[in-house]
PDB file of C-alpha atoms in Angstrom:
ATOM      1  CA  MET A   1      16.710  29.117  -7.819  1.00 48.00           C
ATOM      2  CA  ALA A   2      17.139  25.469  -7.144  1.00 46.00           C
ATOM      3  CA  ALA A   3      16.277  22.992  -9.994  1.00 48.00           C
ATOM      4  CA  HIS A   4      13.039  21.565  -8.752  1.00 46.00           C
ATOM      5  CA  ALA A   5      11.391  23.838  -6.510  1.00 45.00           C
ATOM      6  CA  ASN A   6       8.532  23.595  -8.814  1.00 45.00           C
ATOM      7  CA  ASN A   7       7.927  20.156  -8.010  1.00 47.00           C
ATOM      8  CA  PRO A   8       8.202  19.800  -4.016  1.00 43.00           C
ATOM      9  CA  LEU A   9       7.345  16.145  -3.874  1.00 47.00           C
ATOM     10  CA  PRO A  10       9.190  13.697  -6.288  1.00 51.00           C
ATOM     11  CA  SER A  11       7.693  10.324  -7.543  1.00 60.00           C
ATOM     12  CA  SER A  12       7.265   7.034  -5.748  1.00 62.00           C
ATOM     13  CA  GLU A  13      10.477   5.122  -5.727  1.00 61.00           C
ATOM     14  CA  PHE A  14      11.743   2.051  -3.724  1.00 57.00           C
ATOM     15  CA  ASN A  15      14.559   1.295  -1.534  1.00 50.00           C
ATOM     16  CA  PHE A  16      13.285  -1.165   1.184  1.00 42.00           C
ATOM     17  CA  PHE A  17      11.004   1.188   2.998  1.00 40.00           C
ATOM     18  CA  ILE A  18       8.145   3.392   1.786  1.00 37.00           C
ATOM     19  CA  TYR A  19       7.652   7.160   2.366  1.00 35.00           C
ATOM     20  CA  LEU A  20       4.382   8.446   0.856  1.00 38.00           C
ATOM     21  CA  PRO A  21       2.391  11.467   1.290  1.00 35.00           C
ATOM     22  CA  SER A  22      -1.329  11.248   2.656  1.00 34.00           C
ATOM     23  CA  ARG A  23      -2.717  10.974  -0.639  1.00 33.00           C
ATOM     24  CA  LEU A  24      -1.075   7.536  -1.651  1.00 36.00           C
ATOM     25  CA  ALA A  25      -0.550   6.607   1.911  1.00 36.00           C
ATOM     26  CA  SER A  26      -4.154   6.376   2.225  1.00 35.00           C
ATOM     27  CA  THR A  27      -4.424   3.748  -0.529  1.00 36.00           C
ATOM     28  CA  LEU A  28      -2.121   1.381   1.469  1.00 38.00           C
ATOM     29  CA  SER A  29      -3.230  -0.658   4.569  1.00 37.00           C
ATOM     30  CA  SER A  30      -1.040   0.126   7.649  1.00 36.00           C
ATOM     31  CA  SER A  31       0.280  -3.219   7.713  1.00 38.00           C
ATOM     32  CA  ALA A  32       1.370  -3.086   3.836  1.00 40.00           C
ATOM     33  CA  ARG A  33       3.462   0.102   4.517  1.00 37.00           C
ATOM     34  CA  HIS A  34       7.193  -0.023   5.263  1.00 39.00           C
ATOM     35  CA  SER A  35       8.941   2.183   7.638  1.00 42.00           C
ATOM     36  CA  TYR A  36      12.102   3.765   7.684  1.00 47.00           C
ATOM     37  CA  ARG A  37      13.345   1.106  10.139  1.00 54.00           C
ATOM     38  CA  HIS A  38      14.891  -2.080   9.245  1.00 55.00           C
ATOM     39  CA  PRO A  39      12.791  -4.874  10.495  1.00 52.00           C
ATOM     40  CA  PHE A  40      14.461  -6.831  13.189  1.00 53.00           C
ATOM     41  CA  THR A  41      15.153  -7.079  16.821  1.00 54.00           C
ATOM     42  CA  LEU A  42      18.406  -6.536  18.410  1.00 56.00           C
ATOM     43  CA  PRO A  43      20.475  -9.751  18.944  1.00 55.00           C
ATOM     44  CA  PRO A  44      22.742 -10.205  21.868  1.00 57.00           C
ATOM     45  CA  PRO A  45      26.293  -8.698  21.222  1.00 54.00           C
ATOM     46  CA  HIS A  46      28.992 -11.149  19.884  1.00 50.00           C
ATOM     47  CA  THR A  47      31.995 -12.089  21.988  1.00 45.00           C
ATOM     48  CA  ASN A  48      34.132 -13.632  19.268  1.00 44.00           C
ATOM     49  CA  THR A  49      37.691 -13.148  20.270  1.00 39.00           C
ATOM     50  CA  ILE A  50      39.035 -12.715  16.800  1.00 42.00           C
ATOM     51  CA  ALA A  51      39.717  -9.112  16.409  1.00 43.00           C
ATOM     52  CA  MET A  52      38.519  -8.487  12.799  1.00 49.00           C
ATOM     53  CA  ALA A  53      35.594 -10.648  13.088  1.00 48.00           C
ATOM     54  CA  GLN A  54      34.698  -8.883  16.440  1.00 50.00           C
ATOM     55  CA  SER A  55      35.060  -5.647  14.762  1.00 88.00           C
ATOM     56  CA  ARG A  56      32.769  -6.148  11.941  1.00 93.00           C
ATOM     57  CA  GLU A  57      30.138  -7.979  14.071  1.00 94.00           C
ATOM     58  CA  ASP A  58      30.323  -5.219  16.566  1.00 96.00           C
ATOM     59  CA  SER A  59      29.823  -2.583  13.854  1.00 97.00           C
ATOM     60  CA  VAL A  60      26.841  -4.092  12.708  1.00 97.00           C
ATOM     61  CA  TYR A  61      25.643  -4.490  16.191  1.00 97.00           C
ATOM     62  CA  LEU A  62      26.131  -1.099  17.041  1.00 97.00           C
ATOM     63  CA  ALA A  63      24.441   0.195  13.702  1.00 98.00           C
ATOM     64  CA  LYS A  64      21.413  -1.845  14.609  1.00 98.00           C
ATOM     65  CA  LEU A  65      21.497  -0.213  18.204  1.00 98.00           C
ATOM     66  CA  ALA A  66      21.876   3.335  16.536  1.00 98.00           C
ATOM     67  CA  GLU A  67      18.761   2.561  14.266  1.00 98.00           C
ATOM     68  CA  GLN A  68      16.838   1.842  17.318  1.00 98.00           C
ATOM     69  CA  ALA A  69      17.790   4.916  19.085  1.00 98.00           C
ATOM     70  CA  GLU A  70      17.152   6.756  15.785  1.00 97.00           C
ATOM     71  CA  ARG A  71      20.747   8.192  15.639  1.00 98.00           C
ATOM     72  CA  TYR A  72      21.204   7.554  11.849  1.00 98.00           C
ATOM     73  CA  GLU A  73      24.483   9.518  11.429  1.00 97.00           C
ATOM     74  CA  GLU A  74      26.250   6.917  13.794  1.00 97.00           C
ATOM     75  CA  MET A  75      24.352   4.097  11.968  1.00 98.00           C
ATOM     76  CA  VAL A  76      26.042   5.486   8.691  1.00 98.00           C
ATOM     77  CA  GLU A  77      29.409   5.442  10.407  1.00 96.00           C
ATOM     78  CA  ASN A  78      29.305   1.756  11.445  1.00 97.00           C
ATOM     79  CA  MET A  79      27.857   0.392   8.323  1.00 97.00           C
ATOM     80  CA  LYS A  80      30.376   2.597   6.323  1.00 96.00           C
ATOM     81  CA  ARG A  81      33.061   0.829   8.359  1.00 95.00           C
ATOM     82  CA  VAL A  82      31.611  -2.667   7.353  1.00 96.00           C
ATOM     83  CA  ALA A  83      31.082  -1.625   3.747  1.00 96.00           C
ATOM     84  CA  SER A  84      34.799  -0.547   3.414  1.00 94.00           C
ATOM     85  CA  SER A  85      36.185  -3.723   4.163  1.00 91.00           C
ATOM     86  CA  ASP A  86      36.054  -4.853   0.472  1.00 90.00           C
ATOM     87  CA  GLN A  87      34.196  -7.980   1.293  1.00 91.00           C
ATOM     88  CA  GLU A  88      30.853  -8.784  -0.133  1.00 93.00           C
ATOM     89  CA  LEU A  89      28.140  -7.741   2.275  1.00 96.00           C
ATOM     90  CA  THR A  90      25.382 -10.015   3.463  1.00 96.00           C
ATOM     91  CA  VAL A  91      21.860  -9.188   2.666  1.00 96.00           C
ATOM     92  CA  GLU A  92      21.199  -7.859   5.994  1.00 97.00           C
ATOM     93  CA  GLU A  93      24.461  -5.563   6.041  1.00 98.00           C
ATOM     94  CA  ARG A  94      23.312  -4.310   2.637  1.00 97.00           C
ATOM     95  CA  ASN A  95      19.953  -3.389   3.751  1.00 96.00           C
ATOM     96  CA  LEU A  96      21.335  -1.814   7.016  1.00 98.00           C
ATOM     97  CA  LEU A  97      23.719   0.443   4.933  1.00 98.00           C
ATOM     98  CA  SER A  98      20.866   1.447   2.657  1.00 97.00           C
ATOM     99  CA  VAL A  99      18.490   2.204   5.487  1.00 98.00           C
ATOM    100  CA  ALA A 100      21.116   4.203   7.311  1.00 98.00           C
ATOM    101  CA  TYR A 101      22.112   6.372   4.480  1.00 98.00           C
ATOM    102  CA  LYS A 102      18.425   6.879   3.412  1.00 96.00           C
ATOM    103  CA  ASN A 103      17.484   8.141   6.663  1.00 97.00           C
ATOM    104  CA  VAL A 104      20.284  10.817   6.754  1.00 98.00           C
ATOM    105  CA  ILE A 105      19.621  11.863   3.128  1.00 98.00           C
ATOM    106  CA  GLY A 106      15.665  11.741   3.381  1.00 96.00           C
ATOM    107  CA  ALA A 107      15.458  14.209   6.020  1.00 96.00           C
ATOM    108  CA  ARG A 108      17.493  16.685   4.318  1.00 97.00           C
ATOM    109  CA  ARG A 109      15.830  16.072   1.081  1.00 97.00           C
ATOM    110  CA  ALA A 110      12.597  16.891   2.807  1.00 96.00           C
ATOM    111  CA  SER A 111      13.989  20.013   4.345  1.00 98.00           C
ATOM    112  CA  TRP A 112      15.286  21.144   0.904  1.00 98.00           C
ATOM    113  CA  ARG A 113      11.930  20.834  -0.611  1.00 97.00           C
ATOM    114  CA  ILE A 114       9.973  22.777   2.085  1.00 98.00           C
ATOM    115  CA  VAL A 115      12.794  25.491   2.100  1.00 98.00           C
ATOM    116  CA  SER A 116      12.723  25.836  -1.852  1.00 98.00           C
ATOM    117  CA  SER A 117       8.834  25.872  -1.678  1.00 98.00           C
ATOM    118  CA  ILE A 118       8.979  28.717   0.788  1.00 98.00           C
ATOM    119  CA  GLU A 119      11.772  30.545  -1.013  1.00 98.00           C
ATOM    120  CA  GLN A 120       9.445  30.577  -4.458  1.00 97.00           C
ATOM    121  CA  LYS A 121       6.638  31.915  -2.185  1.00 97.00           C
ATOM    122  CA  GLU A 122       8.808  34.855  -0.978  1.00 98.00           C
ATOM    123  CA  GLU A 123      10.153  35.518  -4.491  1.00 97.00           C
ATOM    124  CA  SER A 124       6.352  35.787  -5.812  1.00 97.00           C
ATOM    125  CA  LYS A 125       5.826  38.436  -2.855  1.00 96.00           C
ATOM    126  CA  GLY A 126       8.897  40.440  -3.842  1.00 96.00           C
ATOM    127  CA  ASN A 127      10.475  40.007  -0.375  1.00 95.00           C
ATOM    128  CA  GLU A 128      14.096  40.463  -1.296  1.00 96.00           C
ATOM    129  CA  VAL A 129      15.520  40.368   2.270  1.00 96.00           C
ATOM    130  CA  GLN A 130      13.692  37.036   3.224  1.00 97.00           C
ATOM    131  CA  VAL A 131      14.647  35.494  -0.193  1.00 98.00           C
ATOM    132  CA  LYS A 132      18.423  36.307   0.429  1.00 98.00           C
ATOM    133  CA  MET A 133      18.174  34.685   4.033  1.00 98.00           C
ATOM    134  CA  ILE A 134      16.240  31.589   2.707  1.00 98.00           C
ATOM    135  CA  LYS A 135      18.717  31.134  -0.291  1.00 98.00           C
ATOM    136  CA  GLY A 136      21.712  30.922   2.322  1.00 98.00           C
ATOM    137  CA  TYR A 137      19.786  28.273   4.396  1.00 98.00           C
ATOM    138  CA  ARG A 138      18.858  26.354   1.190  1.00 98.00           C
ATOM    139  CA  GLU A 139      22.445  26.218   0.245  1.00 98.00           C
ATOM    140  CA  LYS A 140      23.558  25.046   3.535  1.00 98.00           C
ATOM    141  CA  ILE A 141      21.106  22.248   3.260  1.00 98.00           C
ATOM    142  CA  GLU A 142      22.617  21.472  -0.352  1.00 98.00           C
ATOM    143  CA  SER A 143      26.039  21.473   1.143  1.00 98.00           C
ATOM    144  CA  GLU A 144      25.040  18.806   3.563  1.00 98.00           C
ATOM    145  CA  LEU A 145      23.110  16.777   0.672  1.00 98.00           C
ATOM    146  CA  ALA A 146      26.139  16.921  -1.433  1.00 98.00           C
ATOM    147  CA  LYS A 147      28.449  15.679   1.324  1.00 98.00           C
ATOM    148  CA  ILE A 148      26.345  12.667   2.073  1.00 98.00           C
ATOM    149  CA  CYS A 149      25.770  11.660  -1.458  1.00 98.00           C
ATOM    150  CA  GLU A 150      29.415  12.143  -2.193  1.00 98.00           C
ATOM    151  CA  ASP A 151      30.164   9.881   0.845  1.00 98.00           C
ATOM    152  CA  ILE A 152      28.196   6.949  -0.222  1.00 98.00           C
ATOM    153  CA  LEU A 153      28.846   7.315  -4.118  1.00 98.00           C
ATOM    154  CA  ASP A 154      32.899   6.862  -2.925  1.00 98.00           C
ATOM    155  CA  VAL A 155      32.095   3.730  -0.932  1.00 98.00           C
ATOM    156  CA  LEU A 156      29.951   2.376  -3.807  1.00 98.00           C
ATOM    157  CA  ASP A 157      32.742   3.073  -6.276  1.00 97.00           C
ATOM    158  CA  LYS A 158      35.681   2.019  -4.270  1.00 97.00           C
ATOM    159  CA  HIS A 159      34.417  -0.997  -2.400  1.00 97.00           C
ATOM    160  CA  LEU A 160      30.927  -2.432  -2.843  1.00 97.00           C
ATOM    161  CA  ILE A 161      30.700  -2.498  -6.614  1.00 97.00           C
ATOM    162  CA  PRO A 162      34.230  -4.037  -7.022  1.00 96.00           C
ATOM    163  CA  SER A 163      33.513  -6.711  -4.451  1.00 94.00           C
ATOM    164  CA  ALA A 164      29.939  -7.455  -5.530  1.00 95.00           C
ATOM    165  CA  ALA A 165      29.797 -11.120  -6.581  1.00 94.00           C
ATOM    166  CA  SER A 166      26.052 -11.919  -7.137  1.00 96.00           C
ATOM    167  CA  GLY A 167      23.954 -10.570  -9.639  1.00 96.00           C
ATOM    168  CA  GLU A 168      21.439  -9.188  -7.011  1.00 96.00           C
ATOM    169  CA  SER A 169      24.291  -7.206  -5.393  1.00 97.00           C
ATOM    170  CA  LYS A 170      25.325  -5.792  -8.542  1.00 98.00           C
ATOM    171  CA  VAL A 171      21.829  -4.628  -9.395  1.00 98.00           C
ATOM    172  CA  PHE A 172      21.495  -3.299  -5.784  1.00 98.00           C
ATOM    173  CA  TYR A 173      24.584  -1.253  -5.661  1.00 98.00           C
ATOM    174  CA  HIS A 174      24.535   0.243  -9.220  1.00 98.00           C
ATOM    175  CA  LYS A 175      20.961   1.195  -8.642  1.00 98.00           C
ATOM    176  CA  MET A 176      21.872   2.853  -5.355  1.00 98.00           C
ATOM    177  CA  MET A 177      24.571   4.803  -7.348  1.00 98.00           C
ATOM    178  CA  GLY A 178      22.031   5.937  -9.679  1.00 98.00           C
ATOM    179  CA  ASP A 179      19.674   6.952  -6.825  1.00 98.00           C
ATOM    180  CA  TYR A 180      22.362   9.211  -5.130  1.00 99.00           C
ATOM    181  CA  HIS A 181      23.563  10.767  -8.426  1.00 99.00           C
ATOM    182  CA  ARG A 182      19.703  11.549  -9.024  1.00 98.00           C
ATOM    183  CA  TYR A 183      19.608  13.242  -5.438  1.00 98.00           C
ATOM    184  CA  LEU A 184      22.448  15.374  -6.373  1.00 98.00           C
ATOM    185  CA  ALA A 185      20.742  16.377  -9.695  1.00 98.00           C
ATOM    186  CA  GLU A 186      17.643  17.265  -7.938  1.00 98.00           C
ATOM    187  CA  PHE A 187      19.269  20.663  -6.650  1.00 98.00           C
ATOM    188  CA  ALA A 188      22.364  20.949  -8.838  1.00 98.00           C
ATOM    189  CA  THR A 189      22.214  23.567 -11.878  1.00 96.00           C
ATOM    190  CA  GLY A 190      24.012  24.004 -14.983  1.00 97.00           C
ATOM    191  CA  ASP A 191      26.856  21.627 -15.969  1.00 98.00           C
ATOM    192  CA  LYS A 192      26.825  20.069 -12.464  1.00 97.00           C
ATOM    193  CA  ARG A 193      23.254  18.952 -13.011  1.00 98.00           C
ATOM    194  CA  LYS A 194      24.042  17.389 -16.371  1.00 98.00           C
ATOM    195  CA  GLU A 195      27.057  15.734 -14.930  1.00 98.00           C
ATOM    196  CA  SER A 196      25.015  14.126 -12.112  1.00 98.00           C
ATOM    197  CA  ALA A 197      22.047  13.094 -14.457  1.00 98.00           C
ATOM    198  CA  ASP A 198      24.398  11.583 -17.125  1.00 98.00           C
ATOM    199  CA  LYS A 199      26.242   9.444 -14.041  1.00 99.00           C
ATOM    200  CA  SER A 200      22.684   8.547 -12.762  1.00 99.00           C
ATOM    201  CA  LEU A 201      21.607   7.378 -16.137  1.00 99.00           C
ATOM    202  CA  GLU A 202      24.852   5.281 -16.710  1.00 98.00           C
ATOM    203  CA  ALA A 203      24.428   3.682 -13.167  1.00 99.00           C
ATOM    204  CA  TYR A 204      20.664   2.922 -13.761  1.00 99.00           C
ATOM    205  CA  LYS A 205      21.567   1.209 -17.317  1.00 98.00           C
ATOM    206  CA  ALA A 206      24.260  -0.616 -15.631  1.00 98.00           C
ATOM    207  CA  ALA A 207      21.989  -1.924 -13.075  1.00 98.00           C
ATOM    208  CA  SER A 208      19.204  -2.654 -15.752  1.00 98.00           C
ATOM    209  CA  ASP A 209      21.636  -4.859 -17.883  1.00 98.00           C
ATOM    210  CA  VAL A 210      22.313  -6.845 -15.057  1.00 98.00           C
ATOM    211  CA  ALA A 211      18.843  -7.174 -13.821  1.00 98.00           C
ATOM    212  CA  VAL A 212      17.217  -8.416 -16.969  1.00 97.00           C
ATOM    213  CA  THR A 213      19.559 -11.295 -17.092  1.00 97.00           C
ATOM    214  CA  GLU A 214      19.921 -12.120 -13.591  1.00 97.00           C
ATOM    215  CA  LEU A 215      16.644 -11.308 -11.670  1.00 96.00           C
ATOM    216  CA  PRO A 216      13.045 -12.478 -12.473  1.00 95.00           C
ATOM    217  CA  PRO A 217      10.612  -9.864 -13.343  1.00 96.00           C
ATOM    218  CA  THR A 218       9.048 -10.164  -9.939  1.00 95.00           C
ATOM    219  CA  HIS A 219      12.002  -9.587  -7.861  1.00 96.00           C
ATOM    220  CA  PRO A 220      11.569  -6.685  -5.566  1.00 96.00           C
ATOM    221  CA  ILE A 221      15.231  -5.418  -6.585  1.00 96.00           C
ATOM    222  CA  ARG A 222      14.423  -5.362  -9.962  1.00 97.00           C
ATOM    223  CA  LEU A 223      10.944  -3.906  -9.633  1.00 97.00           C
ATOM    224  CA  GLY A 224      12.453  -1.228  -7.359  1.00 96.00           C
ATOM    225  CA  LEU A 225      14.978  -0.345 -10.093  1.00 97.00           C
ATOM    226  CA  ALA A 226      12.304   0.166 -12.580  1.00 98.00           C
ATOM    227  CA  LEU A 227      10.382   2.427 -10.195  1.00 97.00           C
ATOM    228  CA  ASN A 228      13.381   4.606  -9.354  1.00 97.00           C
ATOM    229  CA  PHE A 229      14.500   4.537 -12.890  1.00 98.00           C
ATOM    230  CA  SER A 230      11.262   5.637 -14.413  1.00 97.00           C
ATOM    231  CA  VAL A 231      11.268   8.325 -11.545  1.00 97.00           C
ATOM    232  CA  PHE A 232      14.565   9.562 -12.973  1.00 98.00           C
ATOM    233  CA  TYR A 233      13.263   9.862 -16.358  1.00 98.00           C
ATOM    234  CA  TYR A 234      10.115  11.861 -15.202  1.00 97.00           C
ATOM    235  CA  GLU A 235      11.845  14.150 -12.639  1.00 96.00           C
ATOM    236  CA  ILE A 236      15.359  14.541 -13.914  1.00 98.00           C
ATOM    237  CA  LEU A 237      15.154  14.312 -17.768  1.00 97.00           C
ATOM    238  CA  ASN A 238      11.547  15.505 -17.972  1.00 96.00           C
ATOM    239  CA  SER A 239      10.844  12.706 -19.996  1.00 96.00           C
ATOM    240  CA  PRO A 240       7.387  11.465 -19.092  1.00 96.00           C
ATOM    241  CA  ASP A 241       6.814   9.136 -22.196  1.00 96.00           C
ATOM    242  CA  ARG A 242       9.970   7.229 -21.164  1.00 97.00           C
ATOM    243  CA  ALA A 243       9.125   7.063 -17.629  1.00 97.00           C
ATOM    244  CA  CYS A 244       5.607   5.687 -18.394  1.00 97.00           C
ATOM    245  CA  HIS A 245       6.818   3.228 -20.889  1.00 97.00           C
ATOM    246  CA  LEU A 246       9.455   1.843 -18.601  1.00 98.00           C
ATOM    247  CA  ALA A 247       7.050   1.770 -15.470  1.00 97.00           C
ATOM    248  CA  LYS A 248       4.376  -0.031 -17.599  1.00 97.00           C
ATOM    249  CA  GLN A 249       6.880  -2.507 -19.010  1.00 98.00           C
ATOM    250  CA  ALA A 250       8.199  -3.437 -15.668  1.00 97.00           C
ATOM    251  CA  PHE A 251       4.434  -3.766 -14.280  1.00 97.00           C
ATOM    252  CA  ASP A 252       3.320  -5.901 -17.216  1.00 97.00           C
ATOM    253  CA  ASP A 253       6.333  -8.198 -17.106  1.00 96.00           C
ATOM    254  CA  ALA A 254       5.697  -8.723 -13.221  1.00 96.00           C
ATOM    255  CA  ILE A 255       2.082  -9.356 -13.717  1.00 95.00           C
ATOM    256  CA  ALA A 256       2.692 -11.962 -16.450  1.00 94.00           C
ATOM    257  CA  GLU A 257       4.939 -14.007 -14.122  1.00 92.00           C
ATOM    258  CA  LEU A 258       2.953 -13.381 -10.831  1.00 88.00           C
ATOM    259  CA  ASP A 259       2.168 -16.961 -10.226  1.00 87.00           C
ATOM    260  CA  THR A 260       6.164 -17.479  -9.760  1.00 84.00           C
ATOM    261  CA  LEU A 261       6.316 -15.040  -7.044  1.00 85.00           C
ATOM    262  CA  SER A 262       7.797 -16.409  -3.841  1.00 82.00           C
ATOM    263  CA  GLU A 263       6.054 -16.225  -0.539  1.00 82.00           C
ATOM    264  CA  GLU A 264       9.172 -14.368   0.796  1.00 84.00           C
ATOM    265  CA  SER A 265       9.107 -11.486  -1.347  1.00 87.00           C
ATOM    266  CA  TYR A 266       5.386 -11.246  -2.290  1.00 90.00           C
ATOM    267  CA  LYS A 267       4.830  -8.253   0.092  1.00 91.00           C
ATOM    268  CA  ASP A 268       7.675  -6.197  -1.159  1.00 92.00           C
ATOM    269  CA  SER A 269       6.994  -7.262  -4.826  1.00 95.00           C
ATOM    270  CA  THR A 270       3.403  -6.345  -4.848  1.00 94.00           C
ATOM    271  CA  LEU A 271       3.721  -3.126  -3.044  1.00 95.00           C
ATOM    272  CA  ILE A 272       6.249  -1.911  -5.481  1.00 96.00           C
ATOM    273  CA  MET A 273       3.875  -3.026  -8.278  1.00 96.00           C
ATOM    274  CA  GLN A 274       1.149  -0.820  -6.861  1.00 96.00           C
ATOM    275  CA  LEU A 275       3.636   2.073  -6.616  1.00 96.00           C
ATOM    276  CA  LEU A 276       4.345   1.688 -10.285  1.00 97.00           C
ATOM    277  CA  ARG A 277       0.749   1.674 -10.933  1.00 96.00           C
ATOM    278  CA  ASP A 278       0.150   4.844  -8.795  1.00 96.00           C
ATOM    279  CA  ASN A 279       2.929   6.520 -10.529  1.00 96.00           C
ATOM    280  CA  LEU A 280       1.605   5.699 -14.096  1.00 96.00           C
ATOM    281  CA  THR A 281      -1.828   7.068 -12.864  1.00 95.00           C
ATOM    282  CA  LEU A 282      -0.496  10.314 -11.753  1.00 94.00           C
ATOM    283  CA  TRP A 283       1.960  10.936 -14.688  1.00 95.00           C
ATOM    284  CA  THR A 284      -0.860  10.187 -17.094  1.00 90.00           C
ATOM    285  CA  SER A 285      -2.979  12.593 -15.445  1.00 86.00           C
ATOM    286  CA  ASP A 286      -0.258  15.201 -15.226  1.00 80.00           C
ATOM    287  CA  MET A 287       0.359  14.934 -19.032  1.00 82.00           C
ATOM    288  CA  GLN A 288      -3.401  15.311 -19.741  1.00 78.00           C
ATOM    289  CA  GLU A 289      -3.388  18.473 -17.550  1.00 75.00           C
ATOM    290  CA  SER A 290      -0.278  20.049 -18.319  1.00 68.00           C
ATOM    291  CA  ASP A 291      -1.827  23.108 -19.900  1.00 55.00           C
ATOM    292  CA  LYS A 292      -3.567  23.909 -16.616  1.00 57.00           C
ATOM    293  CA  PRO A 293      -1.839  26.274 -13.838  1.00 50.00           C
ATOM    294  CA  VAL A 294      -0.265  24.513 -11.168  1.00 46.00           C
ATOM    295  CA  ASP A 295      -1.371  25.083  -7.542  1.00 48.00           C
ATOM    296  CA  LYS A 296       2.046  24.937  -5.686  1.00 43.00           C
ATOM    297  CA  ASP A 297       0.340  24.646  -2.273  1.00 47.00           C
ATOM    298  CA  ASP A 298      -1.261  21.382  -3.256  1.00 42.00           C
ATOM    299  CA  ALA A 299       1.022  18.750  -2.231  1.00 42.00           C
ATOM    300  CA  ALA A 300      -1.503  16.060  -2.818  1.00 41.00           C
ATOM    301  CA  ASP A 301      -1.359  16.795  -6.589  1.00 45.00           C
ATOM    302  CA  ALA A 302       2.442  16.415  -6.833  1.00 41.00           C
ATOM    303  CA  PRO A 303       4.072  13.015  -7.575  1.00 51.00           C
ATOM    304  CA  ALA A 304       4.597  11.138  -4.336  1.00 47.00           C
ATOM    305  CA  GLU A 305       8.114   9.956  -3.516  1.00 53.00           C
ATOM    306  CA  GLU A 306       9.312   6.720  -1.404  1.00 48.00           C
ATOM    307  CA  GLY A 307      12.520   7.185   0.336  1.00 49.00           C
ATOM    308  CA  ALA A 308      14.758   5.585  -2.477  1.00 48.00           C
TER     309      ALA A 308
END
């Protein structure tokens, strides 16, 4: 059975757009929630006659067009072309890349959780024929998940991290590497799960080392890193104490410097802080009720997850 079928919805995490179950979504005003889409309108296409510049600009334009059309696989291909240029991405390009991969991986992670939950129910009923079919279907989804993760991890390792110059970029890309190794660990088993978990931990630690020296505690990327890193401790390493400590430390550090928060990042930062607080509440409650039987049909009681 897959690694985390007992926990169909992971915890809140952050990657520039928020995906929450109804219980947590109801705590946020509709205007405060992020969507999967990158917030911009399409500019007119560039007519630069320089071939390489045109290629890069056109790839970005086509990625935006694909996003508006909700054709995320094509958005990925266009942004992957830009990311493989061995030049540091602009903030907009970086966010487009993240949104593209998050959409293609997010849909499949949701599918995997649903199918794993159904597999568990059929197993409990002793329906061996159905379980065999479901297992094959789950493995198909896992193959797609692995391909997407390995694809972006290769781009990060070969192009984006080596070309990252700013502290913000370094944190962003190492965090992204931690996220996608974590996604692999969610469904892997045995040695493969351990390998993915180890690589995820290494990437999150590398991001944290840069974040504490280069970014203020209220910076949304630093807060998002803390949120996702704490989810990793809780979901993958099964270490609720470390998860709560990390989340609380990040929240307290940000609160202490809230008066320095820029207007530009206020919305993002305060939203992630709310997610940190929500996770702390959830995890504390889960630890207190750990001896009680779990109702696997009650998705509202499972930790929430943002599309990382």
